[in-house]
Coordinates of C-alpha atoms in Angstrom, one line a residue:
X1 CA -3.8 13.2 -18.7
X2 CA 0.0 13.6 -18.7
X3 CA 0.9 15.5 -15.2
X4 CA 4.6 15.2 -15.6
X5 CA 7.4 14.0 -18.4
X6 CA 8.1 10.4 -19.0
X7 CA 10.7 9.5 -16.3
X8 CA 12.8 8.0 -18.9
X9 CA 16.6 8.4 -19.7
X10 CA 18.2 10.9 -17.8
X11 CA 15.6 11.7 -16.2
X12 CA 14.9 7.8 -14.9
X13 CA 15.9 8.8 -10.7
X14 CA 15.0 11.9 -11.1
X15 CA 12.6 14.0 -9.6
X16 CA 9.6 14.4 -12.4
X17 CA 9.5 17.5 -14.4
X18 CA 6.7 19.3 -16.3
X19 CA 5.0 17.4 -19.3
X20 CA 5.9 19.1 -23.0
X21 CA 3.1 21.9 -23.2
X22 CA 0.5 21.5 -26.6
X23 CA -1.4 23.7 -28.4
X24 CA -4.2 21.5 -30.0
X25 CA -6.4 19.4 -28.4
X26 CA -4.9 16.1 -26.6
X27 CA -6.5 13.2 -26.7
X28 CA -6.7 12.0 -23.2
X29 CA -9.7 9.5 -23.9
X30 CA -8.0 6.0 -22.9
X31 CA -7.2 5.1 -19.7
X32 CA -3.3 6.0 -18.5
X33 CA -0.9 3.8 -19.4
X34 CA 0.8 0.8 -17.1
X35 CA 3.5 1.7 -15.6
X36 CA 6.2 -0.3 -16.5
X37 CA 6.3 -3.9 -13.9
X38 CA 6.5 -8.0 -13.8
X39 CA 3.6 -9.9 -15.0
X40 CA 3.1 -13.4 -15.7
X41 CA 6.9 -13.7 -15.3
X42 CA 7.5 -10.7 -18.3
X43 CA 8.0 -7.1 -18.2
X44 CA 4.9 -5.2 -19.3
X45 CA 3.9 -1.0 -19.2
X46 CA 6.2 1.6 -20.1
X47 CA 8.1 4.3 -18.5
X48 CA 6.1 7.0 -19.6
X49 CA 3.4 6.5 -16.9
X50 CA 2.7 9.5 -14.9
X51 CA -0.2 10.3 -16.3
X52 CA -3.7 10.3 -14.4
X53 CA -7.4 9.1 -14.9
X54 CA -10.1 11.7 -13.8
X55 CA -13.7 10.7 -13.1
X56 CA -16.0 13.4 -12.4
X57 CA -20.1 13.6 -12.7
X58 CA -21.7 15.6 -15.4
X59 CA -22.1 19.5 -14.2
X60 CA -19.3 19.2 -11.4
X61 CA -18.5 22.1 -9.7
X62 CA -16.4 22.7 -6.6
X63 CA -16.8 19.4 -6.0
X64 CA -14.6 17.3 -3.0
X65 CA -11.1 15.8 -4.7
X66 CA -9.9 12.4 -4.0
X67 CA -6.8 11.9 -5.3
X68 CA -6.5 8.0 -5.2
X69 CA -2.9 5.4 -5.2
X70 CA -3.5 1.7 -6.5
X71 CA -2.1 -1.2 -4.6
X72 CA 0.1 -3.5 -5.6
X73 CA 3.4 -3.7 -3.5
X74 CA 4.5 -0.5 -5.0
X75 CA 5.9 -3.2 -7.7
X76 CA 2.5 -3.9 -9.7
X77 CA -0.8 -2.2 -10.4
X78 CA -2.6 0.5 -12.7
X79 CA -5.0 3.5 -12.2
X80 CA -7.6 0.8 -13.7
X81 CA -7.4 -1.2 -10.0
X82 CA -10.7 0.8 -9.2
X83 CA -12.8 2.9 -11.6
X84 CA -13.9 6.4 -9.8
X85 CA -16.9 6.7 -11.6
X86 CA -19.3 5.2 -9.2
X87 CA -17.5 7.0 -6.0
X88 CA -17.5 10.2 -8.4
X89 CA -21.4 9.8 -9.0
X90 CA -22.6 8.7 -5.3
X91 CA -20.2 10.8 -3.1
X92 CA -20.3 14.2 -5.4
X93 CA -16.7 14.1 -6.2
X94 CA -13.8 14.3 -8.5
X95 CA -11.5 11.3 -8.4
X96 CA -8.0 11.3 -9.8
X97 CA -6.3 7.6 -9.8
X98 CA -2.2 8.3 -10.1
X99 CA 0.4 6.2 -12.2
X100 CA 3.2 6.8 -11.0
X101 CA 6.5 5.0 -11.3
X102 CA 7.1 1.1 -9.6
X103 CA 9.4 -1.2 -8.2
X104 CA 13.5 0.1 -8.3
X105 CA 12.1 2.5 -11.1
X106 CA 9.9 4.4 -8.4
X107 CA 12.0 3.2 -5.3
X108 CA 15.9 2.9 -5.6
X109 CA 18.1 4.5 -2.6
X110 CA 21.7 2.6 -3.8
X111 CA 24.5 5.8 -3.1
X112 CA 25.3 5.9 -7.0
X113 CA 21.8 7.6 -7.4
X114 CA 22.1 9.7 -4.5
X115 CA 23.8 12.8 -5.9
X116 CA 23.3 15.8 -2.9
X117 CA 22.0 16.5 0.4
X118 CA 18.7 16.6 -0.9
X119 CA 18.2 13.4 -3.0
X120 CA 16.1 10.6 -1.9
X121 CA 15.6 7.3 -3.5
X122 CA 11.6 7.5 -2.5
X123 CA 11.2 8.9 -6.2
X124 CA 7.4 7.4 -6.1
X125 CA 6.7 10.1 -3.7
X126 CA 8.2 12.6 -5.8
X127 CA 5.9 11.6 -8.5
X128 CA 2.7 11.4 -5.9
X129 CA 3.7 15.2 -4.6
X130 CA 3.7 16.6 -8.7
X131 CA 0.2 15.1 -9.0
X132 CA -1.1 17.0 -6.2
X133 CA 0.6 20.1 -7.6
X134 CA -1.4 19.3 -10.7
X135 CA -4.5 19.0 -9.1
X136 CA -4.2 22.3 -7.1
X137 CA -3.3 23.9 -10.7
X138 CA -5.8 22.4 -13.0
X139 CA -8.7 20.5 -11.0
X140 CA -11.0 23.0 -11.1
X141 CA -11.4 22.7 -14.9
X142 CA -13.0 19.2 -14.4
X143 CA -15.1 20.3 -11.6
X144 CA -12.9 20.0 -8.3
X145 CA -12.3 22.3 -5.4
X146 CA -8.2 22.6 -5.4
X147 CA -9.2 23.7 -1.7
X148 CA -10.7 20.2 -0.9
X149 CA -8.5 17.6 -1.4
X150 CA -8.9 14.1 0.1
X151 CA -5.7 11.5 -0.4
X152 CA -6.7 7.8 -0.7
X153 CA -4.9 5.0 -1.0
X154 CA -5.2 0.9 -0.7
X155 CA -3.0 -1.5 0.3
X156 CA 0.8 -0.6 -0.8
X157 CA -1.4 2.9 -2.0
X158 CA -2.5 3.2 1.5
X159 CA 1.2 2.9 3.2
X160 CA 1.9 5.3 0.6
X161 CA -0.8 8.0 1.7
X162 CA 0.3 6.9 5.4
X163 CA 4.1 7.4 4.1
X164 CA 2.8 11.5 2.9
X165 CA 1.3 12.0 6.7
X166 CA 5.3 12.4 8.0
X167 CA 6.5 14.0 4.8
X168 CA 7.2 17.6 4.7
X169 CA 7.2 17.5 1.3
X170 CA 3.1 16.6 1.4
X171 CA 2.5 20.2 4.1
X172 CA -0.2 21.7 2.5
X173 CA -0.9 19.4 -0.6
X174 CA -3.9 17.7 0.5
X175 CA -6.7 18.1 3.6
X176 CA -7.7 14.2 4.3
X177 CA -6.7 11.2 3.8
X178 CA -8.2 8.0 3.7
X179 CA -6.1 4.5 3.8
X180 CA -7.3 1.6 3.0
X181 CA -5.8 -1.4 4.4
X182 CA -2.5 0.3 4.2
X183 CA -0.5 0.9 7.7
X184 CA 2.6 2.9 8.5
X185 CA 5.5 1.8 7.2
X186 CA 9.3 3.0 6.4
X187 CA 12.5 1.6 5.6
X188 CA 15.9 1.7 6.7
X189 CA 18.2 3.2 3.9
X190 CA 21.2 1.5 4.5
X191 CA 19.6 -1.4 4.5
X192 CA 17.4 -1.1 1.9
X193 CA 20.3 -0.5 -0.2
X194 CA 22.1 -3.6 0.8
X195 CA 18.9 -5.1 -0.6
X196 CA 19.2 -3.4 -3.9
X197 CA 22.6 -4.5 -4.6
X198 CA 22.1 -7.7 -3.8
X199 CA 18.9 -8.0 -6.3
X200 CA 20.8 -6.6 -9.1
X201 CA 24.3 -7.7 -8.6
X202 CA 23.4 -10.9 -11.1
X203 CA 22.7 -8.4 -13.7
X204 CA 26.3 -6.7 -13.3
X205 CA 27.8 -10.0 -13.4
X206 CA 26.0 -11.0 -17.1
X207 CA 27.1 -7.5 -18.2
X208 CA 30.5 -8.8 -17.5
X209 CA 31.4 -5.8 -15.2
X210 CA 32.0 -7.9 -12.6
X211 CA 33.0 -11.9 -11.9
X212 CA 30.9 -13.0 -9.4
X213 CA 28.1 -11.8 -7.6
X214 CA 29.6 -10.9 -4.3
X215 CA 32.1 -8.2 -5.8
X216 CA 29.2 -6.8 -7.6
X217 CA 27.2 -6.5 -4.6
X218 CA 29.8 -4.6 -2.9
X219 CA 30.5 -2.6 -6.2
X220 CA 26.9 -1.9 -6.7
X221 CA 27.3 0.0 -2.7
X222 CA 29.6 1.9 -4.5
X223 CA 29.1 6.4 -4.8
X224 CA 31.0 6.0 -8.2
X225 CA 30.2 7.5 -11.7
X226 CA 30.5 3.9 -13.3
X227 CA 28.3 2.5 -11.2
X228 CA 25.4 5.4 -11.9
X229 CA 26.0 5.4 -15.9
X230 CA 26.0 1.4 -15.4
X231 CA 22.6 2.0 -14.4
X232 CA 21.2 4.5 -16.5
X233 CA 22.2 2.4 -19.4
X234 CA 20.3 -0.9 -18.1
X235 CA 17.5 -2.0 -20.2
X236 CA 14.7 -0.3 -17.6
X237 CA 12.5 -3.9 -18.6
X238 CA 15.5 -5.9 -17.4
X239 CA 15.5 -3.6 -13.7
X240 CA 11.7 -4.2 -13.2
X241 CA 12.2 -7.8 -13.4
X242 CA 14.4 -7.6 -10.1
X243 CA 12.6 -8.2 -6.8
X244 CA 9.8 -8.9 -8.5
X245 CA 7.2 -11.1 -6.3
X246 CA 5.0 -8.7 -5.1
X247 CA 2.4 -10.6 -2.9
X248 CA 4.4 -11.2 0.3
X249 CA 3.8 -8.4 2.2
X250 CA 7.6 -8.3 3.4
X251 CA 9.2 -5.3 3.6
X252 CA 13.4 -7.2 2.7
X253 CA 11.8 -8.6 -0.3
X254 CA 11.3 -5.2 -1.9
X255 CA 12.5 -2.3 0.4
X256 CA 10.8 1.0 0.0
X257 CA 9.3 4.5 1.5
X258 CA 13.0 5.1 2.9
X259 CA 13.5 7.1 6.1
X260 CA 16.4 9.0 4.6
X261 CA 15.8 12.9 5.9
X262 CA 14.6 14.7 3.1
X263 CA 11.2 12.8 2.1
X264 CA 10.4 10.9 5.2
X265 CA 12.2 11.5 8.7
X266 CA 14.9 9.4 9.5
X267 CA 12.6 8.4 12.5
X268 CA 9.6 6.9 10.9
X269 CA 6.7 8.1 12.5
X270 CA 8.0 8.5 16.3
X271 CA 7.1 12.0 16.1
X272 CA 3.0 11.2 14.7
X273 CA 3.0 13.4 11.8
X274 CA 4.0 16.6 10.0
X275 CA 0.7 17.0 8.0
X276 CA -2.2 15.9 10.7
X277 CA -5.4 15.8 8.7
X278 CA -8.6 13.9 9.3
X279 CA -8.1 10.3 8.8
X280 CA -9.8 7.2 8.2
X281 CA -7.9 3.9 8.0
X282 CA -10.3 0.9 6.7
X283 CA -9.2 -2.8 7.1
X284 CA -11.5 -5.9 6.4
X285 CA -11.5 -8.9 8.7
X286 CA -9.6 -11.4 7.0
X287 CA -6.7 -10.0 5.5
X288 CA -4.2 -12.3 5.5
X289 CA -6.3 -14.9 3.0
X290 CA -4.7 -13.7 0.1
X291 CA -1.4 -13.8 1.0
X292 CA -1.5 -17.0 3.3
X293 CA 0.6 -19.5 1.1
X294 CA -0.8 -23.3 -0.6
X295 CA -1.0 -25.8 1.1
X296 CA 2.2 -27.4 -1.1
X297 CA 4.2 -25.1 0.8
X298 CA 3.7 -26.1 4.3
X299 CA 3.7 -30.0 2.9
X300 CA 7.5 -28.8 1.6
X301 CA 8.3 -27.4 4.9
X302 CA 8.1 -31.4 6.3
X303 CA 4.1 -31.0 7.1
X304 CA 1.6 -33.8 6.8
X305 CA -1.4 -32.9 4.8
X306 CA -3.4 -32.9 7.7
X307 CA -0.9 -30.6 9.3
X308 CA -0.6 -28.4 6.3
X309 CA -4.4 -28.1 6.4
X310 CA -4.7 -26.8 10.1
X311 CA -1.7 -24.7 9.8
X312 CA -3.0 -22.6 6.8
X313 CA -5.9 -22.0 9.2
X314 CA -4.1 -21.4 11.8
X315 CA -1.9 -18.6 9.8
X316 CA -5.0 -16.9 8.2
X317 CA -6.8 -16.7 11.4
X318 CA -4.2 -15.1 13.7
X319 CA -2.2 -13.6 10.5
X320 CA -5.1 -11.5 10.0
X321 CA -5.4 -10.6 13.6
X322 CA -1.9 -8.8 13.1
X323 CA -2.9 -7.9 9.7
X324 CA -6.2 -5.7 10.6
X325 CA -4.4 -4.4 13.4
X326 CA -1.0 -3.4 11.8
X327 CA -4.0 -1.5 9.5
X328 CA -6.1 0.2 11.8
X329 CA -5.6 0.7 16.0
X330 CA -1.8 0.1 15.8
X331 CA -1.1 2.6 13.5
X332 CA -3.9 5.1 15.0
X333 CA -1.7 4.5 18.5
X334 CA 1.6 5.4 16.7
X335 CA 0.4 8.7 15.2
X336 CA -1.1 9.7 18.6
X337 CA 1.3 8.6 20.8
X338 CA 3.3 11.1 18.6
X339 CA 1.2 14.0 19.2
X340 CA -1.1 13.1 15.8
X341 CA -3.7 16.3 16.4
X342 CA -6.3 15.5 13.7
X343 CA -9.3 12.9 14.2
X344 CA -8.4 9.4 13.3
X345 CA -11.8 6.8 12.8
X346 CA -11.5 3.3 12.2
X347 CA -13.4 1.1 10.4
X348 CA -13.7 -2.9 9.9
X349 CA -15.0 -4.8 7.2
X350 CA -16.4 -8.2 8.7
X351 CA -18.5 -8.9 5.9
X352 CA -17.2 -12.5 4.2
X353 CA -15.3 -13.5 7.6
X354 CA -15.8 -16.9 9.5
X355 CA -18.1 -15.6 12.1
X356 CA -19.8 -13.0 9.6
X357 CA -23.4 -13.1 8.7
X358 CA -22.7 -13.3 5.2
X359 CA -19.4 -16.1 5.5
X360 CA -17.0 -16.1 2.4
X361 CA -16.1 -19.8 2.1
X362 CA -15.0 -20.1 -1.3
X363 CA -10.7 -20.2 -1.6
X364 CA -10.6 -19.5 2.1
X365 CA -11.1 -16.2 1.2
X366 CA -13.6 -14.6 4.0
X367 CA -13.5 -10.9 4.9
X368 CA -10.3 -10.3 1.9
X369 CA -7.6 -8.4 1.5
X370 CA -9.3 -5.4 -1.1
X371 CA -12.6 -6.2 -0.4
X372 CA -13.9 -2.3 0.1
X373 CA -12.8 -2.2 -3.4
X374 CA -16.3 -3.1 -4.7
X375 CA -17.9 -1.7 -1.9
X376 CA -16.6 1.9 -3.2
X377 CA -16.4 0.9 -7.4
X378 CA -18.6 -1.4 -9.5
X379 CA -15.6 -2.3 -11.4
X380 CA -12.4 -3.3 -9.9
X381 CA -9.7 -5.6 -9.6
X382 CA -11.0 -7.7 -6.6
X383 CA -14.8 -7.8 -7.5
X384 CA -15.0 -11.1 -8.7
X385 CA -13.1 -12.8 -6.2
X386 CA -16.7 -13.1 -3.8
X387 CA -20.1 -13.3 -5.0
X388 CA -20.9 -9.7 -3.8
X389 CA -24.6 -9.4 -5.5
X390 CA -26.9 -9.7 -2.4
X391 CA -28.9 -7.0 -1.4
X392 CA -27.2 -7.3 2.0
X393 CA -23.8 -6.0 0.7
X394 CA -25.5 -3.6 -1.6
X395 CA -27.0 -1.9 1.8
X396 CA -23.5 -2.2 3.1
X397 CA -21.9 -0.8 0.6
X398 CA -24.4 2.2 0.1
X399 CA -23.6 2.9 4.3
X400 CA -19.9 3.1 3.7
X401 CA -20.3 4.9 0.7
X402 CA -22.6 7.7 2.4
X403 CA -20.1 7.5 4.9
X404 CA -16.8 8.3 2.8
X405 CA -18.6 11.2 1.2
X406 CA -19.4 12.5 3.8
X407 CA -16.0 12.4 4.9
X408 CA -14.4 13.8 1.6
X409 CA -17.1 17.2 2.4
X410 CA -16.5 18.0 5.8
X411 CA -13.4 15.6 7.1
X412 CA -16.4 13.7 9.3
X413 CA -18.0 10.3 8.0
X414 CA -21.3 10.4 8.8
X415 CA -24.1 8.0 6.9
X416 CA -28.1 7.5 7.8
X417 CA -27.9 3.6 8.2
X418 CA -24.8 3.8 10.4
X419 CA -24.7 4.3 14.6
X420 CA -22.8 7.5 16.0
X421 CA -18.7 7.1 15.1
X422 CA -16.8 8.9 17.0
X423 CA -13.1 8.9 16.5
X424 CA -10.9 7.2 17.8
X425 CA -8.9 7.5 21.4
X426 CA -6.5 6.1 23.3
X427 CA -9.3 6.5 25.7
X428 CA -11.8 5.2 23.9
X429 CA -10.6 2.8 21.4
X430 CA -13.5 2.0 19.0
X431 CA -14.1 0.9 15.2
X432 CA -17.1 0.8 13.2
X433 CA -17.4 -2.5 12.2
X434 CA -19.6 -3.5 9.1
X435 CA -21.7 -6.8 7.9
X436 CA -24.7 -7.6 6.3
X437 CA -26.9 -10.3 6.0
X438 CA -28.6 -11.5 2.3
X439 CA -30.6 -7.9 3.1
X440 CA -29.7 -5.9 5.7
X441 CA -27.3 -4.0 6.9
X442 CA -25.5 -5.0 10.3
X443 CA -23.2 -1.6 11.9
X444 CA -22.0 -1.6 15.5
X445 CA -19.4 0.1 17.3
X446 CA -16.6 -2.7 19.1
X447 CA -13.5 -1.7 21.0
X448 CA -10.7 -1.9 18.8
X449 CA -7.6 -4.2 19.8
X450 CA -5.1 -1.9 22.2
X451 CA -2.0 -4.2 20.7
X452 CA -0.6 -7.3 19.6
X453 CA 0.7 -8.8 23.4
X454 CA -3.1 -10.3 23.5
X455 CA -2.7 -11.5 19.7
X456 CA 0.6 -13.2 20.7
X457 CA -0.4 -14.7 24.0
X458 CA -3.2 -16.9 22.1
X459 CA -0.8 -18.2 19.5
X460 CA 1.2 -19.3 22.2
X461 CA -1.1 -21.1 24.0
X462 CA -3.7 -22.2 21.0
X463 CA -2.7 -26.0 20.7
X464 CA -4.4 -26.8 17.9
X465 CA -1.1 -27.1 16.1
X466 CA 1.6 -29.3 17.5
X467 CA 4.6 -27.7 18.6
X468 CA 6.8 -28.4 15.4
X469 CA 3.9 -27.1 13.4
X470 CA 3.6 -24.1 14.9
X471 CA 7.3 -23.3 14.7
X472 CA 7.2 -23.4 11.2
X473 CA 4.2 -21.7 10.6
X474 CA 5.4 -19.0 12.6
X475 CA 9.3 -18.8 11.0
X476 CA 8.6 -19.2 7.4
X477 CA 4.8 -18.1 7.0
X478 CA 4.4 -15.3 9.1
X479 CA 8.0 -13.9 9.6
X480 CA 9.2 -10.9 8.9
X481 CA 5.4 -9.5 7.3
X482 CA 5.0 -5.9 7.6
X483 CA 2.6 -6.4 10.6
X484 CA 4.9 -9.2 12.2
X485 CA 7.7 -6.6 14.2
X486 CA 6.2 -7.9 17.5
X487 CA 5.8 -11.9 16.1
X488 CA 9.3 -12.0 14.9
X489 CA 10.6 -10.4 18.2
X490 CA 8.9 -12.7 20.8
X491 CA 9.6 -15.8 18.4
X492 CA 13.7 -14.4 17.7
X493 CA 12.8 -15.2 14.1
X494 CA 16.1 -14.8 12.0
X495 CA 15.9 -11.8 10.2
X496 CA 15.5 -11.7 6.1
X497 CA 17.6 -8.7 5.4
X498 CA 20.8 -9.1 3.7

């Protein structure tokens, strides 16, 4: 279903406007388009991609709203990450997955583009704030309660839904959130636009509007009208093939969700939040597998194969460790110490981890990045990763599921199988934490990690790496990750900004 006009044209950094009205019926039958993004080293999707997927079970009526952002980096991804329709049928819900625009099509802040006091290069956001206007206006024809609406987001999704937390322009739009594996994040303007310019000057220079790509970077930092028609003339498949590796989790490689004043504060999230709802944040236990590099790389850094071997587990084990608790406790601590009103709970997924009941050996994988994707959808992107048949994760998944609708009804996540949650506190910093066996389900309630000092005292004395190995693992594996702040500070890693 079409919430807003193709963002195409002259409308390309523009705030979206209101699809073309129709008369006759519109055949809204096929999933939503992809948005236009880098695949297989080729552009792919189209620009015309706000449009939304809506699951809903037969005879809905008043029914919770989850109004759901895929993953991806903000660069990749599609409505399809996760079909709604199991979550839809076991919850008692509407679910509305959002396309909405990606990489510098969705998230562009160079000054050219900026054209008033109000503008904002987080033009993503824009497009996430028009959905929920379209679900307050039209959701109760499928069956939803406009009064009811629960935001939900994983991975870059997640940040996203975070990101809408200290927005002012989210007040009002939506009564819980829920982020899975997705922590806070925001971006310096300035230097995200350094960034920019820097990822796009090569295309300035094969238009021939410059000679090299050092005067088109600083032309490209430019407030002038060529600069701005330059762009809106570009071939939008040749701008979504800048910055287009996705899978790092660093921040410099693709900036976005820009502190600039008008959609997020200029300070992040140092004053907790302007739209405190109940949250839940969600993180699984080994997050960092998917993003932890091949062992070819750390051979190419000057390691032995032995080395390379025991530095890949070395990286997963205490990359994760920063990963889970960038995604759950650290950024529960942030939105408090900020004067965050609402209840926060946390919850872990251990199932698939090293010491897990139910280990995940295969690819290194263990508790993975996505995997309360199939715990929530039978089909999804990161299903067949794991085999995740056993009667053990079905239990598991049947808990968290109860749980989460729950949630989306009252704002509280409450399920049969699982002990009393309470949220989290400074005071009392706790996580679910979920596992099964081949049959059961395993729920307790551990203290959750208070910060990362702990995290980085062990690195610093684990010698199961030498010394050389560890430096390098440290500067060019897990520098400058979204969760590494504190890492790259205690280590003076060089920064990668521009």
């Amino acid at each position: 279903v079409p919430y807003a006009a193709a963002p195409a044209g002259l409308l390309r950094w523009q705030p979206p406007q209101d699809p073309a009205s129709w008369t006759g019926p519109l055949d809204c039958t096929a999933p939503a388009p992809l948005a236009l993004q880098p695949c297989n080293g080729m552009p792919v999707g189209v620009e015309d991609c706000l449009r939304l997927d809506i699951y809903a079970p037969d005879g809905a009526a008043q029914l919770p709203v989850v109004v759901y952002f895929h993953g991806g980096g903000n660069r990749t991804g599609s409505t399809r990450e996760m079909s709604g329709a199991k979550l839809a049928a076991r919850a008692g819900c509407v679910f509305v997955s959002v396309g909405y625009r990606l990489g510098l099509l969705g998230f562009n802040c160079l000054p050219a583009l900026q054209n008033g006091p109000d503008s904002t290069g987080n033009y993503a956001l824009l497009d996430a704030a028009k959905a929920f206007d379209w679900v307050r206006d039209n959701i109760a024809a499928f069956g939803g309660d406009p009064g009811n609406v629960t935001a939900m987001g994983f991975s870059a999704g997640g940040r996203d839904v975070l990101a809408m937390l200290a927005s002012p322009c989210f007040a009002g739009r939506f009564h819980k959130a829920v982020s899975l594996s997705g922590g806070l994040s925001a971006a310096d303007p300035q230097a995200s636009a350094r960034q920019i310019a820097r990822a796009l000057a090569p295309l300035a220079v094969e238009d021939g509007l410059c000679p090299d790509p050092e005067t088109a970077f600083g032309w490209l930092l430019e407030d002038r009208e060529e600069v701005r028609r330059w762009l809106y003339d570009l071939d939008p498949a040749r701008i979504c093939m800048q910055m287009p590796d996705g899978g790092d989790l660093r921040m410099s490689s693709f900036p976005h969700l820009y502190a600039d004043g008008v959609t997020l504060p200029r300070d992040g999230f140092a004053r907790g939040a302007c739209n405190a709802v109940p949250l839940l944040l969600a993180t699984a236990s080994t997050e960092f597998s998917l993003f932890n590099p091949f062992p070819d790389f750390y051979q190419a850094q000057g390691l032995t194969a032995g080395e390379a071997a025991a530095a890949r587990q070395w990286a997963v084990g205490y990359g994760s460790e920063l990963y889970q608790l960038y995604n759950g406790a650290a950024a529960a601590r942030t939105l408090t110490d900020g004067g965050y009103a609402a209840p926060i709970w946390l919850c872990r997924i251990a199932y698939g981890a090293p010491d897990s009941r139910s280990p995940i050996h295969a690819l290194g994988l263990g508790s993975y990045h996505g995997i309360c994707l199939p715990m929530l959808s039978d089909e999804n992107d990161l299903a067949g990763l794991a085999g995740l048949s056993s009667a053990g994760f079905a239990a598991m998944s049947d808990a968290f599921l109860q749980a989460v609708g729950a949630f989306l009804r009252t704002g509280t996540p409450r399920a049969d199988a699982l002990p009393a949650w309470q949220p989290w506190t400074a005071d009392r910093p706790e996580a679910l934490v979920l596992d099964a066996d081949d049959r059961t389900l395993d729920a307790c309630i551990r203290p959750a990690p208070a910060g990362c000092d702990g995290i980085l005292n062990a690195m610093e004395a684990d010698g199961a790496l030498s010394p050389h190995a560890k430096e390098v693992t440290v500067r060019t594996v897990l520098n400058g990750r979204l969760f590494s702040a504190a890492l790259d500070a205690r280590w003076h890693n060089p920064s990668l900004w521009t």
